[in-house]
PDB file of C-alpha atoms and ligand atoms in Angstrom:
ATOM      1  CA  MET A1434      -3.712  -5.141   4.823  1.00 89.00           C
ATOM      2  CA  HIS A1435      -4.630  -7.982   2.476  1.00 88.00           C
ATOM      3  CA  ILE A1436      -5.731  -6.605  -0.900  1.00 88.00           C
ATOM      4  CA  HIS A1437      -6.063  -8.686  -4.090  1.00 85.00           C
ATOM      5  CA  GLY A1438      -6.540  -6.862  -7.400  1.00 80.00           C
ATOM      6  CA  GLU A1439      -8.474  -3.696  -8.024  1.00 82.00           C
ATOM      7  CA  ILE A1440     -10.514  -1.781  -5.461  1.00 83.00           C
ATOM      8  CA  VAL A1441     -13.948  -0.617  -6.591  1.00 83.00           C
ATOM      9  CA  LYS A1442     -15.993   1.416  -4.104  1.00 81.00           C
ATOM     10  CA  PRO A1443     -18.708   4.067  -4.077  1.00 78.00           C
ATOM     11  CA  PRO A1444     -18.010   7.605  -2.785  1.00 73.00           C
ATOM     12  CA  MET A1445     -16.982   7.244   0.864  1.00 73.00           C
ATOM     13  CA  VAL A1446     -18.208   9.177   3.876  1.00 76.00           C
ATOM     14  CA  LYS A1447     -15.747  10.401   6.512  1.00 83.00           C
ATOM     15  CA  ASN A1448     -13.926   8.025   8.869  1.00 93.00           C
ATOM     16  CA  THR A1449     -14.467   4.909   6.752  1.00 94.00           C
ATOM     17  CA  GLU A1450     -11.980   2.033   6.524  1.00 96.00           C
ATOM     18  CA  LEU A1451     -11.825  -0.663   3.841  1.00 96.00           C
ATOM     19  CA  LEU A1452     -11.795  -4.366   4.711  1.00 97.00           C
ATOM     20  CA  GLU A1453     -11.363  -7.026   2.039  1.00 97.00           C
ATOM     21  CA  VAL A1454     -13.680 -10.011   2.558  1.00 97.00           C
ATOM     22  CA  SER A1455     -13.758 -11.175  -1.075  1.00 96.00           C
ATOM     23  CA  TYR A1456     -12.162 -10.026  -4.328  1.00 95.00           C
ATOM     24  CA  GLY A1457     -13.276  -9.960  -7.948  1.00 94.00           C
ATOM     25  CA  CYS A1458     -16.854 -10.911  -8.761  1.00 95.00           C
ATOM     26  CA  SER A1459     -18.455 -14.348  -8.449  1.00 94.00           C
ATOM     27  CA  TYR A1460     -20.795 -13.596 -11.370  1.00 95.00           C
ATOM     28  CA  GLY A1461     -18.654 -11.757 -13.913  1.00 93.00           C
ATOM     29  CA  LYS A1462     -21.173 -11.974 -16.786  1.00 95.00           C
ATOM     30  CA  CYS A1463     -22.655  -8.460 -17.034  1.00 96.00           C
ATOM     31  CA  ARG A1464     -22.075  -7.403 -20.631  1.00 96.00           C
ATOM     32  CA  TYR A1465     -21.261  -3.749 -19.836  1.00 95.00           C
ATOM     33  CA  CYS A1466     -18.926  -4.453 -16.907  1.00 93.00           C
ATOM     34  CA  MET A1467     -15.396  -3.066 -17.010  1.00 87.00           C
ATOM     35  CA  PHE A1468     -14.291  -4.239 -13.565  1.00 90.00           C
ATOM     36  CA  TYR A1469     -12.148  -7.099 -12.284  1.00 89.00           C
ATOM     37  CA  LYS A1470     -10.860  -8.151 -15.718  1.00 85.00           C
ATOM     38  CA  ASN A1471      -7.554  -9.116 -14.100  1.00 87.00           C
ATOM     39  CA  THR A1472      -8.821 -10.247 -10.704  1.00 90.00           C
ATOM     40  CA  GLU A1473      -9.904 -13.837 -10.320  1.00 92.00           C
ATOM     41  CA  TYR A1474     -12.780 -14.230  -7.873  1.00 95.00           C
ATOM     42  CA  GLY A1475     -11.834 -15.338  -4.392  1.00 95.00           C
ATOM     43  CA  ILE A1476     -13.062 -15.323  -0.796  1.00 96.00           C
ATOM     44  CA  SER A1477     -10.687 -13.887   1.807  1.00 97.00           C
ATOM     45  CA  LYS A1478      -9.417 -16.199   4.525  1.00 97.00           C
ATOM     46  CA  LEU A1479     -10.869 -15.544   7.973  1.00 97.00           C
ATOM     47  CA  GLU A1480      -7.305 -15.330   9.384  1.00 97.00           C
ATOM     48  CA  ASP A1481      -6.495 -12.539   6.897  1.00 97.00           C
ATOM     49  CA  ILE A1482      -9.690 -10.679   7.776  1.00 98.00           C
ATOM     50  CA  GLU A1483      -8.858 -10.962  11.470  1.00 98.00           C
ATOM     51  CA  GLU A1484      -5.318  -9.648  10.927  1.00 97.00           C
ATOM     52  CA  ASP A1485      -6.684  -6.703   8.951  1.00 97.00           C
ATOM     53  CA  LEU A1486      -9.218  -5.935  11.671  1.00 98.00           C
ATOM     54  CA  LYS A1487      -6.442  -5.866  14.265  1.00 97.00           C
ATOM     55  CA  GLU A1488      -4.538  -3.434  12.037  1.00 97.00           C
ATOM     56  CA  ILE A1489      -7.575  -1.174  11.566  1.00 97.00           C
ATOM     57  CA  LYS A1490      -8.295  -1.186  15.308  1.00 97.00           C
ATOM     58  CA  GLU A1491      -4.712  -0.176  16.049  1.00 96.00           C
ATOM     59  CA  LYS A1492      -4.539   2.495  13.371  1.00 95.00           C
ATOM     60  CA  ASN A1493      -8.044   3.958  13.760  1.00 96.00           C
ATOM     61  CA  PRO A1494      -9.786   2.748  16.944  1.00 93.00           C
ATOM     62  CA  ASP A1495     -12.594   5.322  16.416  1.00 94.00           C
ATOM     63  CA  VAL A1496     -13.443   4.170  12.905  1.00 96.00           C
ATOM     64  CA  GLU A1497     -17.155   4.757  12.307  1.00 96.00           C
ATOM     65  CA  ARG A1498     -17.759   2.818   9.117  1.00 96.00           C
ATOM     66  CA  LEU A1499     -16.303  -0.234   7.398  1.00 97.00           C
ATOM     67  CA  PHE A1500     -16.737  -0.797   3.668  1.00 96.00           C
ATOM     68  CA  LEU A1501     -16.366  -4.495   2.886  1.00 97.00           C
ATOM     69  CA  LEU A1502     -14.493  -5.005  -0.370  1.00 96.00           C
ATOM     70  CA  GLY A1503     -15.291  -7.270  -3.286  1.00 94.00           C
ATOM     71  CA  GLY A1504     -17.527  -6.987  -6.347  1.00 93.00           C
ATOM     72  CA  GLU A1505     -20.589  -8.247  -4.485  1.00 95.00           C
ATOM     73  CA  PRO A1506     -19.621  -9.559  -1.022  1.00 97.00           C
ATOM     74  CA  PHE A1507     -23.258  -9.702   0.070  1.00 98.00           C
ATOM     75  CA  SER A1508     -23.546 -12.723  -2.269  1.00 97.00           C
ATOM     76  CA  LEU A1509     -21.427 -14.734   0.178  1.00 98.00           C
ATOM     77  CA  PRO A1510     -23.394 -17.477   1.940  1.00 97.00           C
ATOM     78  CA  VAL A1511     -25.206 -16.479   5.150  1.00 97.00           C
ATOM     79  CA  LYS A1512     -22.917 -18.668   7.275  1.00 97.00           C
ATOM     80  CA  ARG A1513     -19.801 -16.957   5.918  1.00 98.00           C
ATOM     81  CA  LEU A1514     -21.279 -13.471   6.300  1.00 98.00           C
ATOM     82  CA  ASN A1515     -22.216 -14.248   9.900  1.00 98.00           C
ATOM     83  CA  LYS A1516     -18.630 -15.336  10.646  1.00 98.00           C
ATOM     84  CA  ILE A1517     -17.238 -12.144   9.097  1.00 98.00           C
ATOM     85  CA  LEU A1518     -19.700  -9.923  10.958  1.00 98.00           C
ATOM     86  CA  ASP A1519     -18.966 -11.705  14.262  1.00 98.00           C
ATOM     87  CA  LEU A1520     -15.246 -11.064  13.757  1.00 98.00           C
ATOM     88  CA  ILE A1521     -15.897  -7.407  12.979  1.00 98.00           C
ATOM     89  CA  ASN A1522     -18.035  -7.031  16.089  1.00 97.00           C
ATOM     90  CA  ALA A1523     -15.352  -8.681  18.219  1.00 97.00           C
ATOM     91  CA  TYR A1524     -12.766  -6.079  17.147  1.00 97.00           C
ATOM     92  CA  LEU A1525     -14.891  -3.030  16.306  1.00 97.00           C
ATOM     93  CA  PRO A1526     -18.177  -3.322  18.166  1.00 96.00           C
ATOM     94  CA  GLY A1527     -20.848  -0.942  16.931  1.00 94.00           C
ATOM     95  CA  VAL A1528     -19.080  -0.007  13.680  1.00 97.00           C
ATOM     96  CA  ASP A1529     -21.424   0.656  10.708  1.00 96.00           C
ATOM     97  CA  ILE A1530     -20.994  -1.908   7.939  1.00 97.00           C
ATOM     98  CA  VAL A1531     -21.588  -1.202   4.230  1.00 96.00           C
ATOM     99  CA  MET A1532     -20.897  -3.335   1.144  1.00 97.00           C
ATOM    100  CA  TYR A1533     -21.853  -3.996  -2.459  1.00 96.00           C
ATOM    101  CA  GLY A1534     -24.400  -6.655  -3.359  1.00 97.00           C
ATOM    102  CA  ARG A1535     -26.233  -7.892  -6.434  1.00 97.00           C
ATOM    103  CA  VAL A1536     -29.987  -8.280  -6.743  1.00 98.00           C
ATOM    104  CA  ASN A1537     -29.400 -12.048  -6.767  1.00 97.00           C
ATOM    105  CA  SER A1538     -27.420 -11.848  -3.495  1.00 97.00           C
ATOM    106  CA  MET A1539     -30.776 -12.130  -1.705  1.00 98.00           C
ATOM    107  CA  LYS A1540     -32.116 -15.028  -3.798  1.00 97.00           C
ATOM    108  CA  ASN A1541     -31.109 -17.771  -1.362  1.00 96.00           C
ATOM    109  CA  LYS A1542     -31.375 -15.739   1.836  1.00 98.00           C
ATOM    110  CA  THR A1543     -34.558 -15.717   3.925  1.00 98.00           C
ATOM    111  CA  VAL A1544     -35.959 -12.584   5.546  1.00 98.00           C
ATOM    112  CA  ASP A1545     -34.890 -14.048   8.930  1.00 98.00           C
ATOM    113  CA  ASP A1546     -31.321 -14.557   7.618  1.00 98.00           C
ATOM    114  CA  LEU A1547     -31.263 -10.961   6.445  1.00 98.00           C
ATOM    115  CA  ALA A1548     -32.668  -9.621   9.734  1.00 98.00           C
ATOM    116  CA  GLU A1549     -29.937 -11.500  11.629  1.00 97.00           C
ATOM    117  CA  LEU A1550     -27.248  -9.962   9.387  1.00 97.00           C
ATOM    118  CA  LYS A1551     -28.757  -6.513   9.845  1.00 97.00           C
ATOM    119  CA  ASN A1552     -28.607  -6.888  13.620  1.00 97.00           C
ATOM    120  CA  LYS A1553     -24.866  -7.482  13.336  1.00 97.00           C
ATOM    121  CA  GLY A1554     -24.239  -3.978  12.000  1.00 95.00           C
ATOM    122  CA  ILE A1555     -25.141  -3.739   8.305  1.00 97.00           C
ATOM    123  CA  VAL A1556     -26.409  -0.175   7.838  1.00 95.00           C
ATOM    124  CA  ASN A1557     -26.496  -0.018   4.063  1.00 96.00           C
ATOM    125  CA  LEU A1558     -26.022  -2.112   0.946  1.00 97.00           C
ATOM    126  CA  VAL A1559     -25.132  -0.646  -2.450  1.00 96.00           C
ATOM    127  CA  ILE A1560     -26.753  -2.726  -5.165  1.00 97.00           C
ATOM    128  CA  GLY A1561     -26.250  -2.469  -8.921  1.00 96.00           C
ATOM    129  CA  LEU A1562     -29.829  -2.737 -10.144  1.00 98.00           C
ATOM    130  CA  GLU A1563     -28.735  -0.772 -13.259  1.00 98.00           C
ATOM    131  CA  SER A1564     -32.220  -0.914 -14.829  1.00 98.00           C
ATOM    132  CA  GLY A1565     -35.776  -2.021 -14.126  1.00 98.00           C
ATOM    133  CA  ASP A1566     -36.517  -2.690 -17.786  1.00 98.00           C
ATOM    134  CA  ASP A1567     -36.654  -6.343 -18.861  1.00 98.00           C
ATOM    135  CA  GLU A1568     -35.352  -5.693 -22.368  1.00 98.00           C
ATOM    136  CA  VAL A1569     -32.276  -3.939 -20.969  1.00 98.00           C
ATOM    137  CA  LEU A1570     -31.748  -6.502 -18.196  1.00 98.00           C
ATOM    138  CA  GLU A1571     -31.732  -9.283 -20.782  1.00 98.00           C
ATOM    139  CA  ARG A1572     -29.365  -7.451 -23.133  1.00 96.00           C
ATOM    140  CA  ILE A1573     -26.837  -6.789 -20.385  1.00 97.00           C
ATOM    141  CA  ASN A1574     -27.196 -10.302 -18.936  1.00 97.00           C
ATOM    142  CA  LYS A1575     -27.807  -9.213 -15.334  1.00 97.00           C
ATOM    143  CA  GLY A1576     -29.166 -12.653 -14.439  1.00 97.00           C
ATOM    144  CA  TYR A1577     -32.611 -11.496 -13.251  1.00 98.00           C
ATOM    145  CA  ASP A1578     -35.700  -9.774 -14.582  1.00 98.00           C
ATOM    146  CA  SER A1579     -37.729  -6.947 -13.047  1.00 98.00           C
ATOM    147  CA  ARG A1580     -40.141  -9.346 -11.317  1.00 98.00           C
ATOM    148  CA  GLN A1581     -37.248 -11.157  -9.616  1.00 98.00           C
ATOM    149  CA  ALA A1582     -35.638  -7.820  -8.726  1.00 98.00           C
ATOM    150  CA  GLU A1583     -38.860  -6.800  -6.995  1.00 98.00           C
ATOM    151  CA  GLU A1584     -39.076 -10.120  -5.142  1.00 98.00           C
ATOM    152  CA  TYR A1585     -35.453 -10.242  -3.956  1.00 98.00           C
ATOM    153  CA  LEU A1586     -35.098  -6.548  -3.067  1.00 98.00           C
ATOM    154  CA  SER A1587     -38.393  -6.598  -1.142  1.00 98.00           C
ATOM    155  CA  LYS A1588     -36.783  -9.085   1.240  1.00 98.00           C
ATOM    156  CA  LEU A1589     -34.405  -6.313   2.321  1.00 98.00           C
ATOM    157  CA  ASN A1590     -37.352  -4.043   3.113  1.00 97.00           C
ATOM    158  CA  LYS A1591     -38.950  -6.785   5.191  1.00 97.00           C
ATOM    159  CA  ALA A1592     -35.671  -7.337   7.071  1.00 98.00           C
ATOM    160  CA  GLY A1593     -35.257  -3.579   7.663  1.00 97.00           C
ATOM    161  CA  ILE A1594     -31.978  -3.279   5.711  1.00 97.00           C
ATOM    162  CA  ASN A1595     -31.406   0.097   4.029  1.00 97.00           C
ATOM    163  CA  TYR A1596     -30.106  -0.109   0.480  1.00 98.00           C
ATOM    164  CA  SER A1597     -29.147   2.205  -2.352  1.00 97.00           C
ATOM    165  CA  LEU A1598     -29.580   1.171  -5.968  1.00 98.00           C
ATOM    166  CA  ILE A1599     -27.341   2.126  -8.881  1.00 96.00           C
ATOM    167  CA  TYR A1600     -28.940   3.215 -12.167  1.00 97.00           C
ATOM    168  CA  ILE A1601     -26.832   3.299 -15.341  1.00 97.00           C
ATOM    169  CA  ALA A1602     -28.289   5.689 -17.922  1.00 97.00           C
ATOM    170  CA  GLY A1603     -27.515   4.790 -21.513  1.00 97.00           C
ATOM    171  CA  LEU A1604     -27.972   1.032 -21.196  1.00 98.00           C
ATOM    172  CA  ALA A1605     -31.066   1.111 -23.440  1.00 98.00           C
ATOM    173  CA  GLY A1606     -29.046   2.848 -26.148  1.00 97.00           C
ATOM    174  CA  HIS A1607     -29.874   5.591 -28.627  1.00 97.00           C
ATOM    175  CA  GLY A1608     -33.436   6.693 -29.382  1.00 97.00           C
ATOM    176  CA  GLU A1609     -36.170   8.206 -27.239  1.00 98.00           C
ATOM    177  CA  LYS A1610     -38.297   5.068 -27.480  1.00 98.00           C
ATOM    178  CA  ASN A1611     -35.496   3.075 -25.815  1.00 98.00           C
ATOM    179  CA  TRP A1612     -34.288   5.431 -23.085  1.00 98.00           C
ATOM    180  CA  SER A1613     -37.783   6.576 -22.119  1.00 98.00           C
ATOM    181  CA  ARG A1614     -38.954   2.959 -21.750  1.00 98.00           C
ATOM    182  CA  ASN A1615     -35.916   2.241 -19.561  1.00 98.00           C
ATOM    183  CA  ALA A1616     -36.458   5.319 -17.369  1.00 98.00           C
ATOM    184  CA  LEU A1617     -40.209   4.706 -16.972  1.00 98.00           C
ATOM    185  CA  ASN A1618     -39.917   1.003 -16.175  1.00 98.00           C
ATOM    186  CA  THR A1619     -37.110   1.657 -13.693  1.00 98.00           C
ATOM    187  CA  ALA A1620     -39.102   4.398 -11.942  1.00 98.00           C
ATOM    188  CA  LYS A1621     -42.071   2.015 -11.750  1.00 98.00           C
ATOM    189  CA  LEU A1622     -39.935  -0.639 -10.050  1.00 98.00           C
ATOM    190  CA  ILE A1623     -38.318   1.864  -7.663  1.00 98.00           C
ATOM    191  CA  ASN A1624     -41.754   3.170  -6.624  1.00 98.00           C
ATOM    192  CA  LYS A1625     -42.747  -0.400  -5.700  1.00 97.00           C
ATOM    193  CA  ILE A1626     -39.645  -1.432  -3.744  1.00 96.00           C
ATOM    194  CA  HIS A1627     -38.744   1.736  -1.828  1.00 96.00           C
ATOM    195  CA  PRO A1628     -34.917   1.759  -1.735  1.00 98.00           C
ATOM    196  CA  THR A1629     -33.333   4.347   0.574  1.00 98.00           C
ATOM    197  CA  GLY A1630     -31.096   5.818  -2.103  1.00 97.00           C
ATOM    198  CA  LEU A1631     -30.517   5.966  -5.831  1.00 97.00           C
ATOM    199  CA  CYS A1632     -27.093   6.560  -7.371  1.00 95.00           C
ATOM    200  CA  LEU A1633     -27.161   7.960 -10.908  1.00 96.00           C
ATOM    201  CA  THR A1634     -24.356   6.971 -13.199  1.00 95.00           C
ATOM    202  CA  MET A1635     -23.944   6.385 -16.919  1.00 95.00           C
ATOM    203  CA  LEU A1636     -22.616   3.882 -19.402  1.00 95.00           C
ATOM    204  CA  TYR A1637     -18.954   3.804 -20.411  1.00 92.00           C
ATOM    205  CA  LEU A1638     -17.900   1.465 -23.179  1.00 91.00           C
ATOM    206  CA  ASN A1639     -14.477   0.543 -24.413  1.00 89.00           C
ATOM    207  CA  GLU A1640     -12.393  -2.324 -25.786  1.00 90.00           C
ATOM    208  CA  GLY A1641     -12.683  -5.493 -23.714  1.00 91.00           C
ATOM    209  CA  ILE A1642     -16.334  -4.928 -22.766  1.00 93.00           C
ATOM    210  CA  PRO A1643     -18.742  -7.343 -24.543  1.00 95.00           C
ATOM    211  CA  LEU A1644     -21.408  -4.682 -25.155  1.00 96.00           C
ATOM    212  CA  TYR A1645     -18.726  -2.728 -27.040  1.00 94.00           C
ATOM    213  CA  ASP A1646     -16.707  -5.530 -28.664  1.00 94.00           C
ATOM    214  CA  GLU A1647     -19.770  -7.419 -29.871  1.00 95.00           C
ATOM    215  CA  ASP A1648     -23.094  -5.518 -29.801  1.00 95.00           C
ATOM    216  CA  LEU A1649     -21.785  -2.068 -30.686  1.00 94.00           C
ATOM    217  CA  LYS A1650     -19.311  -3.234 -33.313  1.00 93.00           C
ATOM    218  CA  ASN A1651     -21.928  -5.554 -34.897  1.00 94.00           C
ATOM    219  CA  GLY A1652     -24.401  -2.695 -35.057  1.00 94.00           C
ATOM    220  CA  ASP A1653     -26.823  -4.388 -32.606  1.00 95.00           C
ATOM    221  CA  PHE A1654     -26.437  -1.521 -30.132  1.00 96.00           C
ATOM    222  CA  THR A1655     -26.110   2.217 -30.690  1.00 96.00           C
ATOM    223  CA  GLU A1656     -24.880   4.412 -27.858  1.00 95.00           C
ATOM    224  CA  ALA A1657     -27.112   7.159 -26.502  1.00 97.00           C
ATOM    225  CA  LYS A1658     -25.853  10.703 -26.937  1.00 96.00           C
ATOM    226  CA  MET A1659     -25.073  12.694 -23.775  1.00 96.00           C
ATOM    227  CA  LEU A1660     -28.126  14.900 -24.336  1.00 97.00           C
ATOM    228  CA  GLU A1661     -30.274  11.748 -24.357  1.00 97.00           C
ATOM    229  CA  ILE A1662     -28.664  10.625 -21.106  1.00 97.00           C
ATOM    230  CA  LEU A1663     -29.579  13.926 -19.438  1.00 97.00           C
ATOM    231  CA  LYS A1664     -33.165  13.555 -20.678  1.00 98.00           C
ATOM    232  CA  GLU A1665     -33.222   9.951 -19.417  1.00 98.00           C
ATOM    233  CA  PHE A1666     -32.136  11.064 -15.930  1.00 98.00           C
ATOM    234  CA  LYS A1667     -34.789  13.786 -15.924  1.00 98.00           C
ATOM    235  CA  LEU A1668     -37.579  11.423 -17.014  1.00 98.00           C
ATOM    236  CA  LEU A1669     -36.536   8.862 -14.397  1.00 98.00           C
ATOM    237  CA  LEU A1670     -36.620  11.433 -11.587  1.00 98.00           C
ATOM    238  CA  GLU A1671     -39.910  12.967 -12.760  1.00 98.00           C
ATOM    239  CA  ASN A1672     -41.532   9.559 -12.369  1.00 98.00           C
ATOM    240  CA  ILE A1673     -40.171   8.618  -8.936  1.00 98.00           C
ATOM    241  CA  ASN A1674     -42.878   9.231  -6.341  1.00 98.00           C
ATOM    242  CA  ILE A1675     -41.391   7.916  -3.097  1.00 98.00           C
ATOM    243  CA  PRO A1676     -39.165   9.420  -0.409  1.00 98.00           C
ATOM    244  CA  ILE A1677     -35.605   8.670  -1.563  1.00 98.00           C
ATOM    245  CA  HIS A1678     -32.111  10.169  -1.472  1.00 97.00           C
ATOM    246  CA  ILE A1679     -30.781  10.868  -4.976  1.00 97.00           C
ATOM    247  CA  PHE A1680     -27.044  11.201  -5.534  1.00 95.00           C
ATOM    248  CA  ASN A1681     -24.639  10.601  -8.386  1.00 91.00           C
ATOM    249  CA  GLU A1682     -21.205   9.364  -9.376  1.00 80.00           C
ATOM    250  CA  GLU A1683     -19.476  12.700  -9.839  1.00 81.00           C
ATOM    251  CA  ALA A1684     -16.371  11.326 -11.539  1.00 80.00           C
ATOM    252  CA  ALA A1685     -18.471   9.367 -14.036  1.00 79.00           C
ATOM    253  CA  THR A1686     -21.019  12.035 -14.910  1.00 81.00           C
ATOM    254  CA  LEU A1687     -19.003  15.240 -14.380  1.00 84.00           C
ATOM    255  CA  MET A1688     -21.865  16.763 -12.440  1.00 89.00           C
ATOM    256  CA  SER A1689     -22.916  16.781  -8.842  1.00 91.00           C
ATOM    257  CA  ILE A1690     -26.430  16.380  -7.592  1.00 95.00           C
ATOM    258  CA  LYS A1691     -27.852  15.419  -4.229  1.00 96.00           C
ATOM    259  CA  ALA A1692     -31.568  15.664  -3.509  1.00 98.00           C
ATOM    260  CA  ASP A1693     -33.972  14.260  -0.951  1.00 98.00           C
ATOM    261  CA  PHE A1694     -37.366  13.430  -2.440  1.00 98.00           C
ATOM    262  CA  PRO A1695     -40.094  14.556  -2.174  1.00 97.00           C
ATOM    263  CA  GLU A1696     -38.897  17.917  -0.741  1.00 98.00           C
ATOM    264  CA  GLU A1697     -36.176  18.476  -3.359  1.00 98.00           C
ATOM    265  CA  LYS A1698     -37.749  16.758  -6.361  1.00 98.00           C
ATOM    266  CA  ASN A1699     -38.446  20.042  -8.168  1.00 98.00           C
ATOM    267  CA  TYR A1700     -34.863  21.128  -7.584  1.00 98.00           C
ATOM    268  CA  ALA A1701     -33.524  17.856  -9.066  1.00 98.00           C
ATOM    269  CA  ILE A1702     -35.739  18.136 -12.140  1.00 98.00           C
ATOM    270  CA  LYS A1703     -34.737  21.768 -12.661  1.00 98.00           C
ATOM    271  CA  PHE A1704     -31.073  20.721 -12.335  1.00 97.00           C
ATOM    272  CA  PHE A1705     -31.427  18.450 -15.379  1.00 97.00           C
ATOM    273  CA  ASP A1706     -33.763  20.844 -17.183  1.00 97.00           C
ATOM    274  CA  ASP A1707     -31.140  23.591 -16.978  1.00 97.00           C
ATOM    275  CA  LYS A1708     -28.451  21.236 -18.265  1.00 96.00           C
ATOM    276  CA  ILE A1709     -30.661  20.117 -21.150  1.00 97.00           C
ATOM    277  CA  ASN A1710     -31.658  23.671 -22.112  1.00 97.00           C
ATOM    278  CA  SER A1711     -28.091  24.981 -22.124  1.00 97.00           C
ATOM    279  CA  PHE A1712     -26.545  21.890 -23.781  1.00 96.00           C
ATOM    280  CA  THR A1713     -24.484  22.602 -26.919  1.00 96.00           C
ATOM    281  CA  GLN A1714     -22.767  20.554 -29.616  1.00 96.00           C
ATOM    282  CA  GLU A1715     -19.478  21.462 -27.907  1.00 95.00           C
ATOM    283  CA  ASP A1716     -20.723  19.796 -24.720  1.00 94.00           C
ATOM    284  CA  GLU A1717     -21.679  16.705 -26.725  1.00 94.00           C
ATOM    285  CA  ASP A1718     -18.207  16.554 -28.334  1.00 93.00           C
ATOM    286  CA  PHE A1719     -16.546  16.974 -24.950  1.00 91.00           C
ATOM    287  CA  TYR A1720     -18.543  14.159 -23.329  1.00 90.00           C
ATOM    288  CA  GLU A1721     -17.896  11.896 -26.305  1.00 88.00           C
ATOM    289  CA  LEU A1722     -14.161  12.260 -25.744  1.00 87.00           C
ATOM    290  CA  TYR A1723     -14.515  11.915 -21.976  1.00 86.00           C
ATOM    291  CA  ARG A1724     -16.578   8.745 -22.238  1.00 81.00           C
ATOM    292  CA  ARG A1725     -14.145   7.071 -24.614  1.00 75.00           C
ATOM    293  CA  PRO A1726     -10.720   8.701 -24.562  1.00 62.00           C
ATOM    294  CA  VAL A1727      -8.532   7.956 -27.609  1.00 59.00           C
TER     295      VAL A1727
HETATM  296  S1  SF4 B 959     -22.136  -8.082 -10.727  1.00 81.86           S
HETATM  297 FE1  SF4 B 959     -21.008  -6.107 -10.798  1.00 81.86          FE
HETATM  298  S2  SF4 B 959     -18.840  -6.632 -10.773  1.00 81.86           S
HETATM  299 FE2  SF4 B 959     -19.979  -8.517 -11.267  1.00 81.86          FE
HETATM  300  S3  SF4 B 959     -19.975  -8.626 -13.520  1.00 81.86           S
HETATM  301 FE3  SF4 B 959     -21.853  -7.569 -12.898  1.00 81.86          FE
HETATM  302  S4  SF4 B 959     -21.338  -5.372 -12.896  1.00 81.86           S
HETATM  303 FE4  SF4 B 959     -19.394  -6.512 -12.930  1.00 81.86          FE
END
């Protein structure tokens, strides 16, 4: 298999294979990002993709799902994506296709382009929205604001493509005024655009990350405490009023929650309520070490 640099992927479901179609990230400017520091962006050659598909077909002819690798492969031009999907369908017809994208991946794609891609097997995209709050989006340099996020993500709804968004708690920093604004504005955006899923994760900062090296060290940014992060998650979920599947990054948050709204909304809120009510200084100290090991 052709693999360049680090592999970043969400939690995988059973019988999934990985296929590299790009590596690194074509954007690379998010100020909290810790990925692909040593991987220069590149697009995989079609010959390499074809060889890898042959290998997957031989090794696992009953594969059910392919996760396409790269920081945001859905940003590839429509023509290139079509070629990749045609190759996949030639070797593994009917396989479910999943990949990462950015909000801006849809900027230059029409609804018809997206519908054509969907018909070639894309069952889900995982998109790092991170926040629906303009102040946060500007600070972290995501390259779009909440109005653009609504416009570009709505194209996926129109094309019938399912997508899960990632939310990173802690990006608004310390202080109830900040994290509550972030949670409320993100919930407002989610209620408008109707993603299929929402993945909860939280901010990690360390050397080499601009938000740490510059903003935090200069005193322009103060990290939220873990108790604030739990309250931020709870406030976000309390204000989501659409059917949606909630899940989380277990390794990042050291907790495990899955809930289908609206049926399990009360359960999800109680989950965070219980954590908040039983939270101790010892828990705070533990998370502080976990989030930035010495
Ligand atoms: S789009 Fe994703 S991989 Fe690329 S810089 Fe931003 S967070 Fe990192």
